[in-house]
């Protein structure tokens, strides 16, 4: 009995000791970096090919070149990051590298004190490797992450369906888009598919109307202040309401998922059941897995979101975002060195060539697989202003409130003013 | 509904050895025995039930995004925000509608089918297996299958049209006025088998002599069912209602996968609202408050139901046991 109890006490001490030690090391100073061999845990969302294989190769190559570094990659479902990252950042041992989409989410994560400020370790190369885009992973001027691919949103359309409806050139203005919708409907073709169940595809429409209606200065100021005051925001909501009134979407769009199955919005376009969809550059990859059509690439074209008459926004401004990684403090130097490798020419070229996204490093753009992807890349990188999706740009709760308000309007409820109010209310901390 | 693991009749079992054990002197051996038998369960219960409830209650009085220190104490603001919000109010209403519909629709349906399957008929075993099959599927798989079948022009629509019922085709998942009832239909499909099995078990406890006596006294089939079988099924029905209501209040998986609570919050339940705010918006304090509310509602219902509806059954059981 006696012996046993002592063992229990020892076990308890052993269990508590690391906690106590880690508590001591938690301060404002970045912790001393581990010397000698280091193992990095890497949480990424590359659970399926092609990116899965690319990351496996990246890990193997990097370990070969840096024998002192071991990388333990842990692919997680994309949807799991929302729940796993906050919990991990509360724990004593968060992953050393984790997927981050920058901006608002990242700003929230930083308050955990576990995310490393890597400004000093990235300043020599990040601008050269990622251009201005890397700034989206800054919070208050400090670098907290590094993007490895960028995304731009626009209309993906089926050339064959456009042709059969007699549409010769892709719409450039909202009037032309409305006309195209009418022509397609007359042919009995669902003009546009949207994944309303997932809500974020709905938000793309409001986002783009806002980018067209609001000047760049207003957009920047509103995102920074997390407050929508300029009347252009309400106008964007009104534009959306008017557009919805033309009933451009497929039957039952409010219940359609964006990417799962042939009945999803991407699947409908892939199988010729709808003529276009407003989506990111990942769309061709999503579509190819949802159809038997091996010749899909040749049937698909792309055009930017149309211009809106009278809007204050730059007609060439683009909506987008990107994928990146953030480092936690334990081994941030080793992490940053790895991130530098991810944005280097060989890895970026590999990512582009395998069709996993648009590279952040301009030297890799020529490796993009199709002309249409090069078109999207050129449009996005030449855009005078890139607005990050508002649900990422705003703090998480505000972004979700915006998506919900827009989705409600898609479901036939709510007003343009209601969207603005929902955002401002969420920003003020009201539920 | 979702299987609430509440073995209502355990007290009788637990009390029996306790009575006999009291006669012995409490020795080391007995203490060890108790610790060995109760310890692991208590530890798990404490660590995975009581502690999380306590922690959730603690978080719920803070405005906290899940990161950093808990330093923004807001008292009961999260609770008043939840009850004051129209979305959460409608979520509660949705849960109550599902619970109400379960009792009004699922219960008679289960009883009817159970009575039918209790009779000697050809292929009874196969039929029993068939109605029970959906219950074996996980909720996630059920939800995915039904999402596919309920797509516009999907299997459900095509079947209706083929049967000449094209007029019944609706936007099952996209129409805010219908989606909640679609959810209910899917849940019914999934859980009806459970109710039937439960009631079939209950029916085995109805002595054949009683039916025989009723028949000899000239009771019709309906009279026998109404006045002999149903009253004796009472305990089973009451347990089924208990499980069903608790399951309805906690409804989550099917809704989350099929609609995420949409469109326009038309199918939001308390649990989807909780996850939406807690994990999608990083409002962990607020989410915890909602979790506590959900817990209290279920707990109060469980206590009241045990006190007023189940007491007769459990007491009856105890009396039989002691006598």
XYZ file of C-alpha atoms in Angstrom:
754
model
C 0.000 0.000 0.000
C 2.655 2.437 1.094
C 4.852 1.807 -1.892
C 1.933 2.173 -4.203
C 0.975 5.535 -2.842
C 4.461 6.869 -3.342
C 4.339 5.799 -6.935
C 1.074 7.659 -7.398
C 2.568 10.818 -5.963
C 5.593 10.493 -8.205
C 3.371 9.913 -11.201
C 1.342 12.965 -10.341
C 4.498 15.032 -9.985
C 5.759 13.747 -13.273
C 2.491 14.703 -14.901
C 2.452 18.190 -13.463
C 6.124 19.009 -13.948
C 6.043 19.664 -17.690
C 3.066 21.947 -17.191
C 4.912 23.919 -14.569
C 8.016 24.101 -16.729
C 6.101 25.221 -19.756
C 4.357 27.820 -17.670
C 7.752 29.244 -16.724
C 8.890 29.478 -20.304
C 5.765 31.345 -21.383
C 6.768 34.973 -21.546
C 6.961 37.772 -24.047
C 10.383 36.730 -25.238
C 10.388 34.076 -27.941
C 11.638 30.871 -26.359
C 15.157 29.723 -27.040
C 15.159 27.707 -30.218
C 15.969 24.010 -29.892
C 19.513 23.271 -30.901
C 20.561 20.153 -32.738
C 18.050 17.880 -34.436
C 14.524 19.265 -34.503
C 11.202 17.633 -35.275
C 8.486 19.806 -36.764
C 4.825 18.834 -36.631
C 3.040 20.068 -39.724
C -0.748 20.349 -39.964
C -1.875 20.767 -43.535
C -5.136 20.144 -45.381
C -3.623 18.148 -48.249
C -5.588 14.981 -47.582
C -6.160 14.166 -51.240
C -4.140 14.203 -54.412
C -2.599 16.012 -56.163
C -1.374 18.121 -53.237
C -0.970 15.108 -50.939
C 1.778 13.690 -53.143
C 3.379 17.095 -53.598
C 3.688 17.561 -49.843
C 5.057 14.052 -49.376
C 7.766 14.800 -51.901
C 8.438 18.188 -50.294
C 8.964 16.554 -46.904
C 11.300 13.903 -48.344
C 13.348 16.451 -50.305
C 13.584 18.869 -47.416
C 14.702 16.210 -44.967
C 17.341 15.036 -47.387
C 18.726 18.549 -47.726
C 18.412 19.234 -43.984
C 19.307 16.032 -42.121
C 18.871 17.773 -38.751
C 15.171 18.426 -39.473
C 12.427 15.810 -39.264
C 8.998 16.833 -40.466
C 5.981 14.982 -39.170
C 3.210 15.873 -41.566
C -0.353 15.415 -40.323
C -2.955 15.894 -43.039
C -6.285 17.025 -41.580
C -9.648 17.513 -43.210
C -10.026 21.127 -44.228
C -13.163 21.538 -42.121
C -11.381 20.263 -39.023
C -9.008 23.195 -38.833
C -11.725 25.437 -37.445
C -12.091 23.226 -34.388
C -8.617 21.758 -33.998
C -6.494 24.896 -34.270
C -8.121 26.832 -31.405
C -7.854 23.788 -29.136
C -4.247 23.163 -30.161
C -3.288 26.774 -29.529
C -4.683 26.435 -26.010
C -2.661 23.301 -25.382
C 0.943 23.028 -24.281
C 2.046 21.448 -27.536
C 0.507 23.052 -30.592
C 1.760 21.945 -34.026
C 4.883 23.792 -35.139
C 3.434 24.580 -38.561
C -0.287 24.852 -39.241
C -2.444 25.900 -42.142
C -3.608 29.490 -41.950
C -5.714 31.553 -44.296
C -4.378 34.842 -43.022
C -6.146 38.060 -42.041
C -9.025 37.864 -39.534
C -8.632 34.241 -38.436
C -4.915 34.693 -37.963
C -5.446 37.890 -35.980
C -7.650 35.917 -33.598
C -5.136 33.097 -33.290
C -2.327 35.482 -32.403
C -4.064 36.442 -29.171
C -3.221 32.928 -27.942
C 0.418 34.030 -27.654
C 1.489 30.778 -29.296
C 1.824 32.070 -32.858
C 5.324 33.265 -33.696
C 6.121 36.727 -35.019
C 8.383 35.810 -37.949
C 8.909 39.312 -39.319
C 12.669 39.230 -38.751
C 13.176 35.797 -40.258
C 11.134 36.438 -43.392
C 11.923 40.039 -44.289
C 14.889 39.140 -46.494
C 12.955 36.940 -48.876
C 9.197 37.187 -48.478
C 8.612 40.158 -50.783
C 10.758 38.667 -53.495
C 9.034 35.280 -53.200
C 5.414 36.280 -52.648
C 5.185 39.895 -53.810
C 2.575 42.059 -52.104
C 0.444 39.014 -51.457
C 2.450 38.003 -48.390
C 1.128 41.089 -46.617
C -2.239 39.347 -46.185
C -0.508 37.214 -43.529
C 0.516 40.283 -41.573
C -1.271 41.597 -38.531
C -0.473 45.172 -37.485
C 2.529 45.204 -39.788
C 4.057 42.031 -38.353
C 4.447 38.860 -40.387
C 2.710 35.862 -38.784
C 2.518 33.477 -41.689
C 3.557 32.792 -45.275
C 1.172 32.022 -48.148
C 2.064 29.307 -50.644
C -0.822 29.579 -53.107
C -3.194 32.378 -53.997
C -6.779 32.282 -55.195
C -8.947 34.523 -57.310
C -12.700 34.346 -57.767
C -14.496 34.728 -61.081
C -17.081 33.125 -63.311
C -16.361 29.657 -64.682
C -18.598 28.896 -67.633
C -19.298 26.203 -70.185
C -18.458 27.317 -73.677
C -20.767 24.685 -75.207
C -23.821 25.872 -73.266
C -23.065 29.537 -73.942
C -22.799 28.713 -77.625
C -26.064 26.821 -77.742
C -27.782 29.804 -76.079
C -26.258 32.116 -78.670
C -23.920 33.957 -76.315
C -20.827 34.799 -78.326
C -18.686 36.745 -75.875
C -18.554 36.366 -72.089
C -20.491 39.144 -70.296
C -18.466 42.217 -69.333
C -21.160 44.247 -67.565
C -24.035 43.337 -65.288
C -26.443 44.169 -68.091
C -24.709 41.692 -70.344
C -24.737 39.077 -67.585
C -28.467 39.587 -67.078
C -28.996 39.261 -70.812
C -26.985 36.031 -70.834
C -29.109 34.692 -67.969
C -32.267 35.421 -69.977
C -30.855 33.749 -73.088
C -29.818 30.638 -71.170
C -33.187 30.387 -69.462
C -34.928 30.637 -72.813
C -32.966 27.560 -73.853
C -34.045 25.737 -70.707
C -30.538 25.799 -69.246
C -29.979 26.687 -65.586
C -27.860 29.834 -66.028
C -25.819 29.883 -62.810
C -25.240 27.296 -60.109
C -24.467 28.285 -56.543
C -23.750 26.170 -53.466
C -26.182 27.930 -51.171
C -26.061 25.286 -48.466
C -22.472 26.182 -47.689
C -23.216 29.938 -47.510
C -19.718 31.131 -48.468
C -20.449 30.799 -52.202
C -23.438 33.124 -51.686
C -21.130 35.604 -50.019
C -18.911 35.792 -53.128
C -21.720 37.695 -54.855
C -22.100 40.264 -52.129
C -18.314 40.526 -51.877
C -17.949 41.303 -55.547
C -20.857 43.754 -55.630
C -19.199 45.554 -52.717
C -15.844 45.600 -54.506
C -17.531 47.103 -57.559
C -19.612 49.632 -55.577
C -17.053 50.744 -52.981
C -13.824 52.580 -53.678
C -10.568 50.911 -52.713
C -10.086 53.430 -49.919
C -13.516 52.621 -48.455
C -12.862 48.877 -48.678
C -9.548 49.157 -46.877
C -10.868 51.502 -44.228
C -14.002 49.404 -43.591
C -12.047 46.179 -43.184
C -9.594 47.858 -40.854
C -12.311 49.456 -38.723
C -14.597 46.381 -39.005
C -17.451 48.739 -39.638
C -19.595 49.253 -42.722
C -20.616 52.917 -42.876
C -20.344 54.064 -46.464
C -23.635 53.913 -48.391
C -21.848 51.817 -51.036
C -22.294 48.749 -48.785
C -26.052 49.116 -48.849
C -25.881 49.660 -52.602
C -23.986 46.383 -52.905
C -26.785 44.683 -50.990
C -29.336 46.306 -53.276
C -27.404 45.129 -56.355
C -27.508 41.610 -54.952
C -31.233 41.844 -54.275
C -31.870 43.044 -57.820
C -29.724 40.277 -59.213
C -31.535 37.636 -57.131
C -34.815 38.981 -58.459
C -33.793 37.853 -61.958
C -33.766 34.266 -60.568
C -30.488 33.297 -62.206
C -29.791 30.194 -60.115
C -30.594 26.497 -60.364
C -33.694 24.998 -58.730
C -33.357 24.568 -54.994
C -30.020 26.384 -54.835
C -30.435 27.188 -51.144
C -29.959 23.496 -50.344
C -27.189 22.740 -52.829
C -23.732 21.939 -51.477
C -20.803 23.599 -53.233
C -18.449 20.718 -53.854
C -19.893 17.359 -52.767
C -21.275 15.067 -55.421
C -22.524 15.481 -58.954
C -25.542 17.423 -57.669
C -23.333 20.071 -56.070
C -22.965 23.443 -57.723
C -19.559 22.488 -59.141
C -20.928 19.111 -60.216
C -23.824 20.743 -62.073
C -21.442 22.801 -64.219
C -19.079 19.850 -64.659
C -21.941 17.735 -65.994
C -23.473 20.409 -68.182
C -26.536 20.928 -65.980
C -25.728 24.602 -65.370
C -23.869 27.112 -67.496
C -21.695 28.990 -65.018
C -20.603 29.409 -61.439
C -18.865 32.150 -59.484
C -15.975 30.302 -57.846
C -12.298 30.353 -57.070
C -9.515 29.051 -59.279
C -9.810 25.646 -57.578
C -12.996 25.063 -59.586
C -11.462 23.032 -62.479
C -9.871 20.659 -59.976
C -13.124 20.299 -58.047
C -15.122 19.747 -61.232
C -12.831 17.130 -62.709
C -13.441 14.850 -59.720
C -17.226 15.192 -60.099
C -17.637 14.117 -63.705
C -16.697 11.320 -66.072
C -16.027 13.866 -68.803
C -12.315 13.568 -69.578
C -12.504 16.450 -72.023
C -13.894 18.928 -69.498
C -10.954 21.357 -69.599
C -11.583 22.213 -73.243
C -15.218 23.106 -72.517
C -14.562 25.442 -69.630
C -13.834 29.157 -69.851
C -13.442 31.976 -67.362
C -14.438 35.612 -67.162
C -14.089 38.171 -64.390
C -17.016 39.423 -62.338
C -18.803 41.992 -64.525
C -18.589 45.706 -63.985
C -21.420 47.515 -62.210
C -22.621 50.776 -63.745
C -22.035 53.753 -61.460
C -19.923 51.840 -58.960
C -17.104 53.636 -57.141
C -14.855 50.594 -57.151
C -12.021 49.888 -59.530
C -13.624 47.768 -62.267
C -10.524 45.581 -62.349
C -10.322 44.945 -58.591
C -10.388 41.258 -57.728
C -11.697 39.064 -54.920
C -9.457 36.345 -53.611
C -7.459 34.861 -50.816
C -4.899 32.167 -50.355
C -3.481 29.266 -48.415
C -0.574 29.682 -46.095
C 1.113 28.431 -42.986
C 1.810 29.980 -39.628
C 4.521 28.983 -37.152
C 4.119 28.491 -33.441
C 6.830 29.682 -31.124
C 8.599 26.472 -30.058
C 10.705 26.014 -33.187
C 9.734 29.002 -35.276
C 13.157 29.420 -36.832
C 13.159 25.924 -38.260
C 9.533 26.437 -39.278
C 10.298 29.694 -41.097
C 13.179 28.074 -42.958
C 10.782 25.372 -44.132
C 8.225 27.963 -45.228
C 10.933 29.691 -47.232
C 11.439 26.398 -49.030
C 7.701 26.163 -49.767
C 7.733 29.472 -51.637
C 10.986 28.718 -53.463
C 10.967 28.086 -57.193
C 11.128 24.255 -57.215
C 8.202 23.758 -54.830
C 6.149 26.545 -56.373
C 6.722 25.117 -59.843
C 5.681 21.687 -58.622
C 2.487 23.104 -57.064
C 1.597 24.957 -60.281
C 2.373 22.038 -62.544
C 0.218 19.662 -60.484
C -2.709 22.068 -60.572
C -2.957 22.595 -56.820
C -3.424 26.342 -56.980
C -1.960 29.547 -58.326
C 1.627 30.076 -57.183
C 2.597 33.024 -55.020
C 6.041 33.067 -56.586
C 5.815 34.658 -60.026
C 8.615 32.525 -61.471
C 6.363 29.469 -61.204
C 3.427 30.904 -63.156
C 4.684 29.534 -66.459
C 4.257 26.013 -65.087
C 0.482 26.407 -64.748
C -1.343 23.582 -66.469
C -3.936 25.291 -68.611
C -4.418 28.548 -70.476
C -7.504 29.318 -68.483
C -5.555 29.098 -65.217
C -2.916 31.426 -66.674
C -5.759 33.788 -67.575
C -7.029 33.758 -63.991
C -3.502 34.191 -62.667
C -2.857 37.191 -64.905
C -6.169 38.793 -64.018
C -5.577 38.393 -60.294
C -1.963 39.399 -60.159
C -2.525 42.419 -62.390
C -5.567 43.596 -60.465
C -4.975 47.066 -59.026
C -6.504 45.900 -55.767
C -7.060 42.454 -54.310
C -9.758 42.241 -51.683
C -9.505 39.189 -49.477
C -12.837 37.371 -49.031
C -14.601 39.370 -46.353
C -15.287 36.309 -44.214
C -11.500 35.897 -43.910
C -10.627 39.587 -43.862
C -12.952 40.327 -40.953
C -12.602 38.702 -37.540
C -14.077 35.193 -37.671
C -17.375 35.972 -35.930
C -18.001 39.034 -38.114
C -17.194 37.143 -41.306
C -19.614 34.357 -40.369
C -22.320 36.914 -39.571
C -21.823 38.461 -43.018
C -22.065 35.092 -44.773
C -25.203 34.228 -42.821
C -26.878 37.531 -43.628
C -26.093 37.136 -47.332
C -27.277 33.507 -47.300
C -30.531 34.665 -45.697
C -31.036 37.073 -48.570
C -30.440 34.211 -51.009
C -33.161 32.308 -49.144
C -35.510 35.227 -49.727
C -35.180 36.921 -46.369
C -33.572 40.136 -45.246
C -32.771 43.501 -46.740
C -29.621 45.271 -48.011
C -29.609 47.320 -44.818
C -29.946 44.084 -42.847
C -26.615 42.768 -44.159
C -24.839 45.967 -43.117
C -26.502 45.900 -39.705
C -25.615 42.230 -39.182
C -21.925 42.947 -39.789
C -21.842 46.009 -37.563
C -23.741 44.208 -34.814
C -21.357 41.263 -34.904
C -18.399 43.637 -34.851
C -19.864 45.265 -31.748
C -19.931 41.851 -30.081
C -23.699 41.360 -30.258
C -24.984 37.931 -31.141
C -34.192 9.321 -31.408
C -30.598 9.618 -30.374
C -29.955 6.925 -27.866
C -29.908 8.496 -24.471
C -28.138 6.028 -22.262
C -30.387 6.108 -19.281
C -30.958 2.681 -17.833
C -33.919 3.714 -15.787
C -34.113 0.581 -13.755
C -30.622 0.439 -12.390
C -31.452 1.752 -8.890
C -33.229 -1.457 -7.964
C -30.202 -3.513 -8.946
C -27.706 -1.285 -7.206
C -29.698 -1.144 -3.991
C -29.900 -4.885 -3.530
C -26.247 -5.692 -2.736
C -25.974 -2.503 -0.680
C -28.627 -3.788 1.708
C -26.905 -7.089 2.300
C -23.479 -5.533 2.559
C -24.530 -3.269 5.404
C -24.492 -6.244 7.771
C -20.763 -6.750 7.356
C -18.185 -4.634 9.071
C -16.748 -2.240 6.568
C -13.319 -3.694 6.103
C -10.364 -3.009 3.892
C -11.455 -5.729 1.545
C -14.860 -4.168 1.061
C -13.430 -0.721 0.525
C -11.041 -2.101 -2.018
C -13.860 -3.891 -3.696
C -15.911 -0.696 -3.849
C -12.999 1.313 -5.145
C -12.266 -1.299 -7.745
C -15.840 -1.587 -8.952
C -16.970 2.012 -8.675
C -13.670 3.776 -9.132
C -13.165 3.557 -12.881
C -16.762 4.456 -13.670
C -16.801 7.324 -11.206
C -13.508 8.613 -12.521
C -14.782 8.587 -16.084
C -18.088 10.141 -15.067
C -16.304 12.820 -13.120
C -13.680 13.524 -15.770
C -15.833 13.386 -18.856
C -19.240 14.507 -17.598
C -19.098 16.596 -14.454
C -15.849 18.446 -15.102
C -16.755 19.488 -18.667
C -20.149 20.712 -17.468
C -18.425 22.758 -14.809
C -15.890 24.124 -17.260
C -18.606 25.017 -19.771
C -20.512 26.853 -17.053
C -17.321 28.717 -16.178
C -16.572 29.696 -19.803
C -20.154 30.758 -20.314
C -19.803 33.891 -18.217
C -16.918 35.199 -20.302
C -16.660 36.791 -23.693
C -13.947 34.516 -25.060
C -12.865 33.625 -28.587
C -11.027 30.470 -27.556
C -7.596 32.064 -27.576
C -5.690 33.820 -24.870
C -6.687 34.475 -21.287
C -10.231 34.557 -19.947
C -10.297 38.178 -18.916
C -13.524 39.592 -20.303
C -16.086 38.707 -17.662
C -19.593 39.466 -18.894
C -21.763 37.779 -16.275
C -24.987 36.442 -17.710
C -24.853 38.541 -20.873
C -24.237 35.454 -23.018
C -27.390 33.892 -21.629
C -29.529 36.963 -22.175
C -28.059 37.359 -25.675
C -28.977 33.787 -26.493
C -32.544 34.018 -25.218
C -32.930 37.455 -26.769
C -31.783 36.336 -30.229
C -34.459 35.403 -32.714
C -32.324 32.639 -34.202
C -31.912 30.828 -30.900
C -35.577 31.321 -30.075
C -36.540 29.736 -33.356
C -33.996 26.965 -32.722
C -35.802 26.096 -29.471
C -39.118 26.144 -31.304
C -37.686 23.830 -33.967
C -36.558 21.366 -31.303
C -39.988 21.461 -29.693
C -41.699 20.940 -33.051
C -39.529 17.892 -33.702
C -40.226 16.553 -30.203
C -43.959 17.148 -30.599
C -44.094 15.580 -34.034
C -42.166 12.581 -32.753
C -44.835 11.871 -30.197
C -47.778 12.629 -32.449
C -46.511 10.891 -35.592
C -43.708 8.473 -34.736
C -45.351 6.949 -31.687
C -48.640 5.850 -33.299
C -46.688 4.705 -36.330
C -44.312 2.638 -34.191
C -47.141 1.133 -32.187
C -49.074 0.250 -35.312
C -46.119 -1.362 -37.007
C -45.084 -3.154 -33.830
C -48.564 -4.637 -33.435
C -48.450 -5.698 -37.044
C -45.013 -7.250 -36.781
C -46.013 -9.004 -33.568
C -48.565 -11.099 -35.444
C -47.717 -14.321 -37.116
C -47.213 -13.432 -40.730
C -45.080 -14.722 -43.527
C -41.628 -13.141 -43.747
C -41.951 -11.550 -40.319
C -38.269 -11.930 -39.491
C -37.287 -10.283 -42.770
C -39.717 -7.411 -42.221
C -38.449 -6.898 -38.700
C -34.882 -6.791 -39.933
C -35.851 -4.342 -42.670
C -37.526 -1.802 -40.395
C -34.662 -2.030 -37.974
C -31.951 -1.643 -40.623
C -31.934 2.188 -40.801
C -31.308 2.368 -37.076
C -28.023 0.529 -37.542
C -26.708 3.186 -39.947
C -24.869 6.087 -38.403
C -26.583 9.446 -38.487
C -23.875 10.830 -40.736
C -24.407 8.146 -43.362
C -28.165 8.551 -43.120
C -27.808 12.276 -43.691
C -25.500 11.887 -46.681
C -27.741 9.275 -48.322
C -30.827 11.420 -47.879
C -29.069 14.580 -49.077
C -28.335 12.775 -52.304
C -31.840 11.358 -52.649
C -33.532 14.682 -51.883
C -31.606 16.735 -54.416
C -33.777 18.468 -56.992
C -34.620 15.810 -59.605
C -32.987 13.282 -57.338
C -34.246 9.852 -56.411
C -37.102 11.115 -54.246
C -38.445 13.477 -56.906
C -38.137 10.897 -59.651
C -39.936 8.295 -57.554
C -42.779 10.685 -56.860
C -43.082 11.577 -60.543
C -42.978 7.932 -61.583
C -45.832 7.255 -59.168
C -47.830 10.068 -60.736
C -47.349 12.264 -57.691
C -45.303 14.938 -59.453
C -47.401 17.576 -57.753
C -45.857 16.593 -54.422
C -42.331 17.402 -55.551
C -40.813 20.176 -53.483
C -37.477 21.776 -52.803
C -37.033 19.472 -49.856
C -33.833 21.013 -48.556
C -34.059 24.505 -50.048
C -37.535 25.684 -49.086
C -37.423 27.304 -45.632
C -41.068 26.357 -45.096
C -40.470 22.647 -45.664
C -36.930 21.863 -44.636
C -37.711 21.224 -40.963
C -40.328 18.636 -41.901
C -37.869 17.048 -44.298
C -35.507 16.700 -41.350
C -38.298 15.142 -39.334
C -39.063 12.656 -42.091
C -35.421 11.577 -42.260
C -35.220 11.209 -38.493
C -38.418 9.189 -38.518
C -37.031 6.907 -41.197
C -33.930 6.372 -39.127
C -35.451 5.887 -35.691
C -38.777 4.221 -36.353
C -37.069 0.834 -36.219
C -35.773 1.519 -32.755
C -39.248 2.372 -31.501
C -40.658 -0.762 -33.108
C -38.060 -3.034 -31.545
C -38.622 -1.448 -28.168
C -42.380 -1.883 -28.461
C -42.037 -5.425 -29.781
C -40.056 -6.253 -26.681
C -42.794 -4.643 -24.626
C -45.418 -6.701 -26.435
C -43.668 -9.899 -25.427
C -44.466 -8.920 -21.845
C -48.228 -8.905 -22.523
C -49.443 -12.302 -21.287
C -51.309 -14.331 -23.862
C -53.841 -15.359 -21.215
C -55.083 -11.807 -20.894
C -55.799 -11.543 -24.585
C -57.411 -14.917 -24.476
C -59.583 -13.886 -21.545
C -60.580 -10.708 -23.318
C -61.455 -12.674 -26.414
C -63.562 -15.101 -24.355
C -65.389 -12.144 -22.834
C -66.298 -11.131 -26.371
C -63.912 -8.213 -26.792
C -63.235 -7.245 -30.382
C -59.668 -7.049 -31.696
C -59.722 -3.274 -31.332
C -61.109 -3.498 -27.783
C -58.434 -5.989 -26.810
C -55.736 -3.747 -28.216
C -57.161 -0.596 -26.701
C -57.987 -1.895 -23.227
C -55.581 -4.761 -22.682
C -52.476 -4.419 -24.829
C -51.946 -0.638 -24.833
C -52.217 -0.204 -21.039
C -49.708 -2.996 -20.558
C -47.418 -1.340 -23.080
C -47.540 1.816 -20.960
C -44.077 1.516 -19.389
C -42.450 0.878 -22.766
C -44.265 3.817 -24.364
C -43.259 6.113 -21.541
C -39.620 5.118 -21.897
C -39.831 5.622 -25.654
C -41.258 9.124 -25.182
C -38.460 9.915 -22.775
C -35.727 8.822 -25.181
C -37.461 10.454 -28.102
C -37.868 13.868 -26.483
C -34.288 13.916 -25.210
C -33.090 12.923 -28.676
C -35.217 15.621 -30.296
C -33.808 18.260 -27.988
C -30.257 17.217 -28.842
C -30.873 16.821 -32.573
C -27.681 17.649 -34.448
C -25.978 15.262 -36.880
C -28.660 14.891 -39.518
C -29.410 18.607 -39.631
C -25.799 19.702 -39.617
C -24.848 17.458 -42.497
C -27.950 18.027 -44.591
C -28.489 21.769 -44.192
C -26.096 23.182 -41.548
C -29.263 24.699 -40.089
C -30.268 26.603 -43.233
C -31.671 27.929 -45.397
C -32.176 31.168 -43.497
C -31.967 29.267 -40.175
C -35.168 27.409 -41.022
C -33.780 24.133 -39.669
C -31.465 25.422 -36.946
C -31.620 23.427 -33.721
C -30.111 24.320 -30.378
C -27.170 22.002 -31.025
C -26.402 23.305 -34.541
C -26.668 26.846 -33.189
C -24.180 25.896 -30.487
C -21.622 24.499 -32.929
C -22.169 27.318 -35.398
C -21.350 29.948 -32.811
C -18.835 28.042 -30.735
C -16.651 26.577 -33.428
C -17.448 28.425 -36.643
C -17.446 31.886 -35.130
C -15.001 31.219 -32.317
C -17.475 32.515 -29.738
C -16.530 29.922 -27.163
C -17.985 31.784 -24.204
C -21.301 32.266 -25.946
C -21.272 28.708 -27.271
C -20.698 27.425 -23.746
C -23.682 29.414 -22.523
C -25.830 27.790 -25.201
C -24.457 24.385 -24.191
C -25.389 25.033 -20.576
C -28.887 26.107 -21.611
C -29.295 22.954 -23.681
C -28.053 20.865 -20.767
C -30.404 22.516 -18.277
C -33.406 22.085 -20.571
C -32.659 18.369 -21.031
C -31.870 17.888 -17.358
C -35.023 19.587 -16.125
C -37.120 17.635 -18.590
C -35.464 14.395 -17.499
C -36.063 15.111 -13.808
C -39.665 16.172 -14.251
C -40.402 13.255 -16.526
C -38.839 10.790 -14.116
C -40.728 12.344 -11.232
C -44.156 12.473 -12.813
C -44.281 10.000 -15.690
C -41.760 7.290 -14.960
C -42.179 7.130 -11.204
C -45.020 4.685 -11.455
C -42.996 2.329 -13.586
C -39.857 2.427 -11.512
C -41.748 2.177 -8.244
C -43.734 -0.720 -9.539
C -40.513 -2.405 -10.464
C -39.075 -1.795 -7.034
C -42.142 -3.106 -5.246
C -42.002 -6.285 -7.277
C -38.357 -6.647 -6.530
C -38.705 -6.241 -2.769
C -41.939 -8.169 -2.449
